[in-house]
PDB file of C-alpha atoms in Angstrom:
ATOM      1  CA  UNK A  43      78.518 103.461 144.778  1.00 65.00           C
ATOM      2  CA  UNK A  44      81.405 105.500 143.025  1.00 80.00           C
ATOM      3  CA  UNK A  45      82.714 104.759 139.485  1.00 93.00           C
ATOM      4  CA  UNK A  46      85.621 102.232 138.250  1.00 95.00           C
ATOM      5  CA  UNK A  47      88.780 103.375 137.402  1.00 94.00           C
ATOM      6  CA  UNK A  48      90.564 102.144 134.444  1.00 94.00           C
ATOM      7  CA  UNK A  49      93.728 101.181 136.141  1.00 96.00           C
ATOM      8  CA  UNK A  50      97.277  99.335 134.622  1.00 94.00           C
ATOM      9  CA  UNK A  51     100.265  98.677 137.047  1.00 93.00           C
ATOM     10  CA  UNK A  52     103.148 100.251 134.708  1.00 91.00           C
ATOM     11  CA  UNK A  53     106.826 101.511 135.503  1.00 86.00           C
ATOM     12  CA  UNK A  54     107.717 105.014 134.586  1.00 87.00           C
ATOM     13  CA  UNK A  55     110.414 105.698 132.041  1.00 85.00           C
ATOM     14  CA  UNK A  56     112.361 108.675 132.975  1.00 86.00           C
ATOM     15  CA  UNK A  57     115.689 108.034 130.791  1.00 87.00           C
ATOM     16  CA  UNK A  58     116.503 110.384 128.768  1.00 91.00           C
ATOM     17  CA  UNK A  59     117.777 108.192 125.807  1.00 87.00           C
ATOM     18  CA  UNK A  60     114.359 106.560 126.037  1.00 84.00           C
ATOM     19  CA  UNK A  61     111.933 109.387 126.171  1.00 88.00           C
ATOM     20  CA  UNK A  62     114.256 110.687 122.726  1.00 90.00           C
ATOM     21  CA  UNK A  63     113.602 107.062 120.981  1.00 84.00           C
ATOM     22  CA  UNK A  64     110.162 107.677 122.136  1.00 83.00           C
ATOM     23  CA  UNK A  65     109.671 111.099 120.319  1.00 86.00           C
ATOM     24  CA  UNK A  66     111.644 110.839 117.431  1.00 87.00           C
ATOM     25  CA  UNK A  67     108.601 107.403 116.767  1.00 80.00           C
ATOM     26  CA  UNK A  68     106.146 109.621 117.845  1.00 82.00           C
ATOM     27  CA  UNK A  69     106.792 112.369 115.152  1.00 86.00           C
ATOM     28  CA  UNK A  70     108.353 110.018 112.675  1.00 84.00           C
ATOM     29  CA  UNK A  71     104.800 108.547 112.929  1.00 78.00           C
ATOM     30  CA  UNK A  72     103.386 112.724 113.222  1.00 80.00           C
ATOM     31  CA  UNK A  73     105.107 113.165 109.597  1.00 84.00           C
ATOM     32  CA  UNK A  74     103.479 110.480 107.640  1.00 79.00           C
ATOM     33  CA  UNK A  75     100.070 111.609 108.990  1.00 75.00           C
ATOM     34  CA  UNK A  76      98.860 109.230 111.495  1.00 71.00           C
ATOM     35  CA  UNK A  77      96.145 111.069 113.539  1.00 73.00           C
ATOM     36  CA  UNK A  78      98.213 111.005 116.735  1.00 76.00           C
ATOM     37  CA  UNK A  79      97.544 112.966 119.987  1.00 78.00           C
ATOM     38  CA  UNK A  80     101.255 112.825 121.189  1.00 80.00           C
ATOM     39  CA  UNK A  81     101.813 112.392 125.437  1.00 80.00           C
ATOM     40  CA  UNK A  82     104.155 114.364 126.904  1.00 83.00           C
ATOM     41  CA  UNK A  83     107.496 112.604 128.738  1.00 80.00           C
ATOM     42  CA  UNK A  84     105.504 112.245 131.681  1.00 85.00           C
ATOM     43  CA  UNK A  85     103.077 109.418 130.712  1.00 87.00           C
ATOM     44  CA  UNK A  86     105.321 107.016 129.286  1.00 86.00           C
ATOM     45  CA  UNK A  87     105.897 104.223 130.926  1.00 88.00           C
ATOM     46  CA  UNK A  88     105.611 100.482 130.738  1.00 86.00           C
ATOM     47  CA  UNK A  89     102.974  98.641 131.584  1.00 88.00           C
ATOM     48  CA  UNK A  90     102.929  95.978 133.826  1.00 88.00           C
ATOM     49  CA  UNK A  91      99.587  94.503 133.912  1.00 90.00           C
ATOM     50  CA  UNK A  92      95.776  96.119 132.777  1.00 93.00           C
ATOM     51  CA  UNK A  93      94.219  95.274 135.389  1.00 96.00           C
ATOM     52  CA  UNK A  94      90.592  97.296 133.479  1.00 96.00           C
ATOM     53  CA  UNK A  95      88.377  98.845 135.336  1.00 96.00           C
ATOM     54  CA  UNK A  96      89.261  99.024 139.000  1.00 95.00           C
ATOM     55  CA  UNK A  97      86.600 100.066 142.436  1.00 95.00           C
ATOM     56  CA  UNK A  98      88.089 102.870 143.849  1.00 93.00           C
ATOM     57  CA  UNK A  99      88.196 101.176 147.449  1.00 92.00           C
ATOM     58  CA  UNK A 100      90.275  98.586 146.300  1.00 94.00           C
ATOM     59  CA  UNK A 101      92.842 100.775 144.503  1.00 93.00           C
ATOM     60  CA  UNK A 102      94.132 101.286 148.031  1.00 92.00           C
ATOM     61  CA  UNK A 103      95.458  97.503 148.833  1.00 94.00           C
ATOM     62  CA  UNK A 104      96.056  97.777 145.383  1.00 94.00           C
ATOM     63  CA  UNK A 105      99.061  99.978 145.994  1.00 93.00           C
ATOM     64  CA  UNK A 106      99.753  98.710 150.188  1.00 94.00           C
ATOM     65  CA  UNK A 107     100.756  94.909 147.354  1.00 94.00           C
ATOM     66  CA  UNK A 108     102.726  97.358 144.940  1.00 92.00           C
ATOM     67  CA  UNK A 109     104.601  99.583 147.331  1.00 93.00           C
ATOM     68  CA  UNK A 110     105.989  96.391 149.706  1.00 93.00           C
ATOM     69  CA  UNK A 111     107.660  94.773 146.403  1.00 90.00           C
ATOM     70  CA  UNK A 112     111.119  95.117 146.441  1.00 89.00           C
ATOM     71  CA  UNK A 113     113.657  94.219 143.616  1.00 86.00           C
ATOM     72  CA  UNK A 114     116.738  95.410 142.716  1.00 87.00           C
ATOM     73  CA  UNK A 115     118.045  98.019 138.968  1.00 87.00           C
ATOM     74  CA  UNK A 116     117.928  96.590 135.990  1.00 86.00           C
ATOM     75  CA  UNK A 117     118.808  97.524 132.646  1.00 86.00           C
ATOM     76  CA  UNK A 118     115.831  97.834 129.993  1.00 82.00           C
ATOM     77  CA  UNK A 119     116.562  97.951 126.491  1.00 84.00           C
ATOM     78  CA  UNK A 120     113.073  98.722 124.327  1.00 81.00           C
ATOM     79  CA  UNK A 121     112.862  96.494 120.823  1.00 86.00           C
ATOM     80  CA  UNK A 122     110.238  97.098 118.460  1.00 85.00           C
ATOM     81  CA  UNK A 123     107.329  99.237 117.774  1.00 82.00           C
ATOM     82  CA  UNK A 124     103.544  98.434 117.223  1.00 83.00           C
ATOM     83  CA  UNK A 125     100.354  99.992 117.793  1.00 82.00           C
ATOM     84  CA  UNK A 126      96.568  99.284 119.446  1.00 84.00           C
ATOM     85  CA  UNK A 127      94.880  98.293 117.486  1.00 84.00           C
ATOM     86  CA  UNK A 128      96.200  98.313 114.237  1.00 80.00           C
ATOM     87  CA  UNK A 129      98.809 100.338 112.285  1.00 75.00           C
ATOM     88  CA  UNK A 130      96.657 101.283 110.257  1.00 77.00           C
ATOM     89  CA  UNK A 131      93.812 102.835 113.303  1.00 78.00           C
ATOM     90  CA  UNK A 132      96.765 103.940 115.619  1.00 77.00           C
ATOM     91  CA  UNK A 133      95.085 104.999 119.040  1.00 79.00           C
ATOM     92  CA  UNK A 134      98.492 103.540 121.202  1.00 81.00           C
ATOM     93  CA  UNK A 135     102.072 102.578 119.990  1.00 80.00           C
ATOM     94  CA  UNK A 136     103.827 100.321 122.493  1.00 83.00           C
ATOM     95  CA  UNK A 137     107.261 100.175 122.019  1.00 82.00           C
ATOM     96  CA  UNK A 138     108.762  96.198 122.397  1.00 86.00           C
ATOM     97  CA  UNK A 139     111.579  95.219 125.801  1.00 87.00           C
ATOM     98  CA  UNK A 140     114.636  93.643 124.462  1.00 87.00           C
ATOM     99  CA  UNK A 141     117.162  93.481 127.398  1.00 89.00           C
ATOM    100  CA  UNK A 142     115.351  93.479 130.537  1.00 87.00           C
ATOM    101  CA  UNK A 143     112.911  91.351 130.114  1.00 88.00           C
ATOM    102  CA  UNK A 144     112.856  88.441 132.376  1.00 88.00           C
ATOM    103  CA  UNK A 145     114.130  91.251 134.517  1.00 88.00           C
ATOM    104  CA  UNK A 146     110.146  93.143 134.053  1.00 85.00           C
ATOM    105  CA  UNK A 147     108.203  89.779 133.638  1.00 84.00           C
ATOM    106  CA  UNK A 148     110.147  88.600 137.716  1.00 83.00           C
ATOM    107  CA  UNK A 149     108.169  92.070 139.127  1.00 80.00           C
TER     108      UNK A 149
END
């Protein structure tokens, strides 16, 4: 039996202005001494749903459902910054959604 894969459903962030803002936040946190592993722009995303550990044989079914989704383009504005599990022990930096949150919830 193959090992389960930690999985989530996400939207890639490719807008240069958003990526620039994310880099600025990363830089600010690094400058105040946060012990961070900075991820590249290709790994910046908006997580829609965390699936947890998924058996590999289920991933093709998940992909099939996702590939069948249809939605119109929409504007997304990022708002607010936080961290998991806390700001004093950062492992993941998150940025909230302002404009576009309804559209993301409807996907």
